[in-house]
Coordinates of C-alpha atoms in Angstrom, one line a residue:
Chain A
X1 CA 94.7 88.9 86.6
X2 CA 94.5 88.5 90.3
X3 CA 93.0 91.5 91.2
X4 CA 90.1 90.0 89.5
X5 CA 90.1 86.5 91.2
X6 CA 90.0 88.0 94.1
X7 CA 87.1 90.3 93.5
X8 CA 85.6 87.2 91.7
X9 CA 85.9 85.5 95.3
X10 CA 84.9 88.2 97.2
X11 CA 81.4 88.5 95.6
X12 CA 80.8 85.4 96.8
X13 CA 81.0 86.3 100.4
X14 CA 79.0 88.3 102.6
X15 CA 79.1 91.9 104.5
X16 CA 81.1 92.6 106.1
X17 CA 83.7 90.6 105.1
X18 CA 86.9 89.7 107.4
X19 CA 90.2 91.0 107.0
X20 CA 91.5 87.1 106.9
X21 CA 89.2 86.2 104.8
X22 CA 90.7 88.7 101.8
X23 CA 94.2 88.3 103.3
X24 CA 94.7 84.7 103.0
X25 CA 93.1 84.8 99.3
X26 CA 95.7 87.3 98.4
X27 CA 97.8 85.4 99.8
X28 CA 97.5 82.6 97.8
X29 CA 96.8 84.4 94.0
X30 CA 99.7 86.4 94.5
X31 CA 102.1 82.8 95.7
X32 CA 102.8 84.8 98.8
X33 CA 103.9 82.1 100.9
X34 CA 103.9 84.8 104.3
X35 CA 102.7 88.1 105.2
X36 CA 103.3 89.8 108.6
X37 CA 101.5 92.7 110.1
X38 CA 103.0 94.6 113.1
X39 CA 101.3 97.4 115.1
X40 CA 103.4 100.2 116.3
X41 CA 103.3 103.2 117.3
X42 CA 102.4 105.3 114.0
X43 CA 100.9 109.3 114.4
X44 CA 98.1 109.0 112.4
X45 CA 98.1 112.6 111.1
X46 CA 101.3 111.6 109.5
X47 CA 100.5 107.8 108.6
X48 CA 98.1 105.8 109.1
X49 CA 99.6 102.4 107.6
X50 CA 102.4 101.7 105.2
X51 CA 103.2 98.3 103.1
X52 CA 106.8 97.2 102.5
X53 CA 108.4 94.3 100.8
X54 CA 112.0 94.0 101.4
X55 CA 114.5 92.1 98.9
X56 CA 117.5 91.6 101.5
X57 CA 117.1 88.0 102.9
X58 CA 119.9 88.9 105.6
X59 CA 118.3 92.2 107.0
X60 CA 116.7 90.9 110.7
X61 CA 113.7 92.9 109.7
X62 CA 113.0 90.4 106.5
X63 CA 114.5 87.2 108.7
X64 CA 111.6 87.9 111.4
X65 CA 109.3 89.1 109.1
X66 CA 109.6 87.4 105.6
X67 CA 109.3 89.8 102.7
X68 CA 106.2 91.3 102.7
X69 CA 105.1 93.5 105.9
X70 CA 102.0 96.1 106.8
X71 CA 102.8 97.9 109.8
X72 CA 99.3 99.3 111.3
X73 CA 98.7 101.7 114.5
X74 CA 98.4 100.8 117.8
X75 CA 95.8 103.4 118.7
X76 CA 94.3 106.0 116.7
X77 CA 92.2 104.0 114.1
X78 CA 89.1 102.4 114.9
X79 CA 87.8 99.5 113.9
X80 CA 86.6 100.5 110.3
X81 CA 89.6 102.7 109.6
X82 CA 91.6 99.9 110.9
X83 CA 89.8 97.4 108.4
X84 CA 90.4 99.8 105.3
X85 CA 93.8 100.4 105.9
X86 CA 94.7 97.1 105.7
X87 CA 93.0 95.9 102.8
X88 CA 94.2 98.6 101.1
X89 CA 97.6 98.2 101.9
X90 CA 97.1 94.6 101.0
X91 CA 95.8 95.2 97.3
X92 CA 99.7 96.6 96.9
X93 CA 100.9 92.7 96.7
X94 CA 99.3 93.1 93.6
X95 CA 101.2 95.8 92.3
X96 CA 103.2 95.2 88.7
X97 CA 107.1 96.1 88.6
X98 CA 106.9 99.6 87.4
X99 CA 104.5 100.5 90.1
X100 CA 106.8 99.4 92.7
X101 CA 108.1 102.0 94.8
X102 CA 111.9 100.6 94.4
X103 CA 113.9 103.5 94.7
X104 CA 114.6 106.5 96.9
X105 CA 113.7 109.0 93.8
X106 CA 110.5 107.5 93.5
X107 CA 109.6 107.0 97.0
X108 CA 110.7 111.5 97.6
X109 CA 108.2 111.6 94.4
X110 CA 105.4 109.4 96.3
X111 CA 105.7 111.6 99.4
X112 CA 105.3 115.1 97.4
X113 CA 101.9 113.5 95.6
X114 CA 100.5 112.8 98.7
X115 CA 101.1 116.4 99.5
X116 CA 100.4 117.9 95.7
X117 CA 98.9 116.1 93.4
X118 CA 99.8 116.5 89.7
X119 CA 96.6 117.0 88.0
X120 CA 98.1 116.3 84.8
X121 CA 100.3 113.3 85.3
X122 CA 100.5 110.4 88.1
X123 CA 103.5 108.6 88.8
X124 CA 103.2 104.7 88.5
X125 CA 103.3 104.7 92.2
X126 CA 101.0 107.5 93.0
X127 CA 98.5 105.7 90.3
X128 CA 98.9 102.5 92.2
X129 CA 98.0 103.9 95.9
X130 CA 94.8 105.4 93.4
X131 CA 93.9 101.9 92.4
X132 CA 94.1 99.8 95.8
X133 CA 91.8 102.2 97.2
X134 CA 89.3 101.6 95.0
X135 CA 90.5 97.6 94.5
X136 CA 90.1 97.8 98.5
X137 CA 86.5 98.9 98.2
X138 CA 85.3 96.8 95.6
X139 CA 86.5 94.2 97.8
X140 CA 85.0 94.9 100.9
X141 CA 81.4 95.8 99.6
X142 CA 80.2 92.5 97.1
X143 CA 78.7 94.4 93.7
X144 CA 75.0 92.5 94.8
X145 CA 75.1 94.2 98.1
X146 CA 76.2 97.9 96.2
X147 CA 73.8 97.6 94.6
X148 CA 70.9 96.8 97.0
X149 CA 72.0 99.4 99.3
X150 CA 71.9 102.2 96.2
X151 CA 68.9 101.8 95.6
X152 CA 67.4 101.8 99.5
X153 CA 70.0 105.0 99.5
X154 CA 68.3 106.5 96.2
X155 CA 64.7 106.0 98.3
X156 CA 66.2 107.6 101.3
X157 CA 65.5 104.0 103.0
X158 CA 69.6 104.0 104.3
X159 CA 72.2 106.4 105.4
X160 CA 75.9 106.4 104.9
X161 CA 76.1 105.7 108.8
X162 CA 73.9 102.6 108.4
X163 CA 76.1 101.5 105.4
X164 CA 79.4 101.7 106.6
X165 CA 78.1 99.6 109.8
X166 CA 77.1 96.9 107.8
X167 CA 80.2 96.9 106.0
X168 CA 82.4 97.9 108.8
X169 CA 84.5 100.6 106.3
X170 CA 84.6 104.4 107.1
X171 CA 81.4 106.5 106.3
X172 CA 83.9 108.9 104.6
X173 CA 84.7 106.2 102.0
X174 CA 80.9 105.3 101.8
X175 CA 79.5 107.7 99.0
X176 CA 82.4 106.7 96.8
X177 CA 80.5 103.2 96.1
X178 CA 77.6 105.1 94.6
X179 CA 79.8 107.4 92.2
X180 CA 78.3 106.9 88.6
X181 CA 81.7 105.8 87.1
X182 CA 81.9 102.9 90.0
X183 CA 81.4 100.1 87.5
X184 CA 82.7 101.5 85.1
X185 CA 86.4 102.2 87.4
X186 CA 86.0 98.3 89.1
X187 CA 85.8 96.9 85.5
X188 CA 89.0 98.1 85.0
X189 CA 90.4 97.4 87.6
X190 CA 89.4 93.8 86.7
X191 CA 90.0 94.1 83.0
X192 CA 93.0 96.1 82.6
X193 CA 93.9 95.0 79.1
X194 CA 90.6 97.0 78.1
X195 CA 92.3 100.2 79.1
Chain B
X1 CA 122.8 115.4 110.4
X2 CA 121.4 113.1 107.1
X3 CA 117.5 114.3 107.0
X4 CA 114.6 112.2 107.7
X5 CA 114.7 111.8 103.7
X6 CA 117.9 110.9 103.7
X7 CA 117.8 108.2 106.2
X8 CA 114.2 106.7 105.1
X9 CA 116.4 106.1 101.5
X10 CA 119.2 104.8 103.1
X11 CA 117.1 102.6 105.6
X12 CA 114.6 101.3 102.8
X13 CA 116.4 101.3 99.6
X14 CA 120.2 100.4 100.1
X15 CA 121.3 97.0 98.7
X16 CA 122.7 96.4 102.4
X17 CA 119.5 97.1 104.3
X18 CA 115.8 96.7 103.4
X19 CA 116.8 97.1 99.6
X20 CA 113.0 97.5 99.7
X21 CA 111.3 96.3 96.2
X22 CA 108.0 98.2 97.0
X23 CA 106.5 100.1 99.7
X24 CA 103.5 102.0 99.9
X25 CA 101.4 103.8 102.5
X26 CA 97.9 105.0 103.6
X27 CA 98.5 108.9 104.2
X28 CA 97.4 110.7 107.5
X29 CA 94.7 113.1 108.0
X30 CA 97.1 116.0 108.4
X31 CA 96.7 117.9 105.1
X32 CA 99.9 119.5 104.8
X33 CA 102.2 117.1 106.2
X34 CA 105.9 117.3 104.8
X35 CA 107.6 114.6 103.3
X36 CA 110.2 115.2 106.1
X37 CA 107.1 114.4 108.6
X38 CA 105.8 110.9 106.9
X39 CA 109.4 110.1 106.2
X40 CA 110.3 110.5 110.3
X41 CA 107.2 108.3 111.1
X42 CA 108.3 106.1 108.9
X43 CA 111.6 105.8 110.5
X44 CA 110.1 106.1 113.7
X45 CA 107.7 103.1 112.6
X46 CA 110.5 100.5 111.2
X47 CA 113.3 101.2 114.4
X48 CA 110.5 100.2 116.5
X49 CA 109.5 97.1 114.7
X50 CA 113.7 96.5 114.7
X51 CA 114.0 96.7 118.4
X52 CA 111.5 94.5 119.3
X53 CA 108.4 97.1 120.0
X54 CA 105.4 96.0 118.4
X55 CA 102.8 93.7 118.8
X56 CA 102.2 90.9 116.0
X57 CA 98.7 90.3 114.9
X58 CA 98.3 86.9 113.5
X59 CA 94.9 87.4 112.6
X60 CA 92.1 90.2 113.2
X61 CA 89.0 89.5 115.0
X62 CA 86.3 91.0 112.8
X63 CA 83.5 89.4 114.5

């Protein structure tokens, strides 16, 4: 699964770990011969990033671009923000057919998750944008280095701050590495048949 | 007047234009954004990259 060659390849590299570094291995376990990013003007209250992959080979947007796009901010991310986005937006190459978001019913459906959850049931779609933020963390913070830095945080020896400065991600996102499930949610990310 | 809705399915899910196979985004921070809201960004976001108004990042400097 290529999820897990590339987390495979990312433990082998170390914090913080560059945006090209992840983007060209994607690139090359998913056969994605080109991927494009674009800054634009985006609000960030409303968006801060989006992924598309468009099928029509005459549209100029797909012409310029090729198929697969991530549109990012101009302003109003900083650097770790900026980082995150991106990898998580990236980790959506990896997403199987029925998690695509193909059609305009399931793109309306997307939108209202973001807005209210189901706490019973996901959509495909909704359970994908679940999964590449978690496949975007494991990716960016190598298990070794979790692990060193839980337990200097369990002594009180490091901060969130100090963590997401060596790992260049958002302090928001920081405490999510040290959940108990962790492991337990990146093994299945890289052992889906287990589920 | 087609709503923002209605023009982000058009735009990105019509056979004649993006006929999109996937897309996905990272939400903003505004809690209680409509889908009308996101869906105008979104618009706002591909008619810019169409006409030209964006700057292409070949690769980030994470240094």
């Amino acid at each position: 699964m290529s999820y897990s060659r590339l987390y495979d390849f990312c433990q082998t590299l170390t914090p913080h770990i560059h945006r090209n570094n992840i983007r060209d291995k994607v690139k090359e376990l998913a056969g994605v011969p080109s991927l494009r990013v674009a800054k634009t003007a985006l609000n960030v209250e409303l968006c801060r990033g989006f992924y598309l992959s468009g099928r029509n080979k005459s549209h100029p947007l797909v012409q310029q671009f090729g198929c697969h796009l991530i549109v990012l901010p101009r302003e109003g991310l900083n650097r770790c923000e900026e980082r995150f986005v991106f990898v998580k937006e990236l980790m959506h190459i990896f997403d199987s057919p029925l998690e695509a978001t193909d059609t305009g019913d399931a793109f309306e459906r997307l939108l209202s998750e973001f807005i209210a959850p189901n706490t019973k049931e996901h959509s495909p779609q909704m359970t994908s944008e679940i999964k590449c933020f978690w496949m975007a963390l494991g990716a960016l913070c190598p298990e070794e280095n979790r692990k060193k830095f839980k337990a200097e945080r369990d002594k009180s020896q490091i901060d969130d701050y100090s963590i997401a400065l060596k790992l260049r991600i958002p302090q928001a996102y920081i405490s999510h590495l040290f959940i108990p499930k962790f492991e337990e949610l990146i093994n299945l990310l890289i052992n889906p048949q287990n589920t | 007047m087609a709503t923002q809705l209605e023009l982000a399915r058009h735009r990105l899910f019509d056979e004649d234009a993006l006929y999109v196979a996937n897309i996905k985004l990272f939400p903003g921070s505004k809690r209680d954004a409509t889908a009308e809201e996101v869906a105008q960004e979104i618009n706002k976001a591909i008619a810019q990259v169409e006409a030209g108004d964006f700057d292409n990042v070949d690769d980030f400097n994470d240094c």
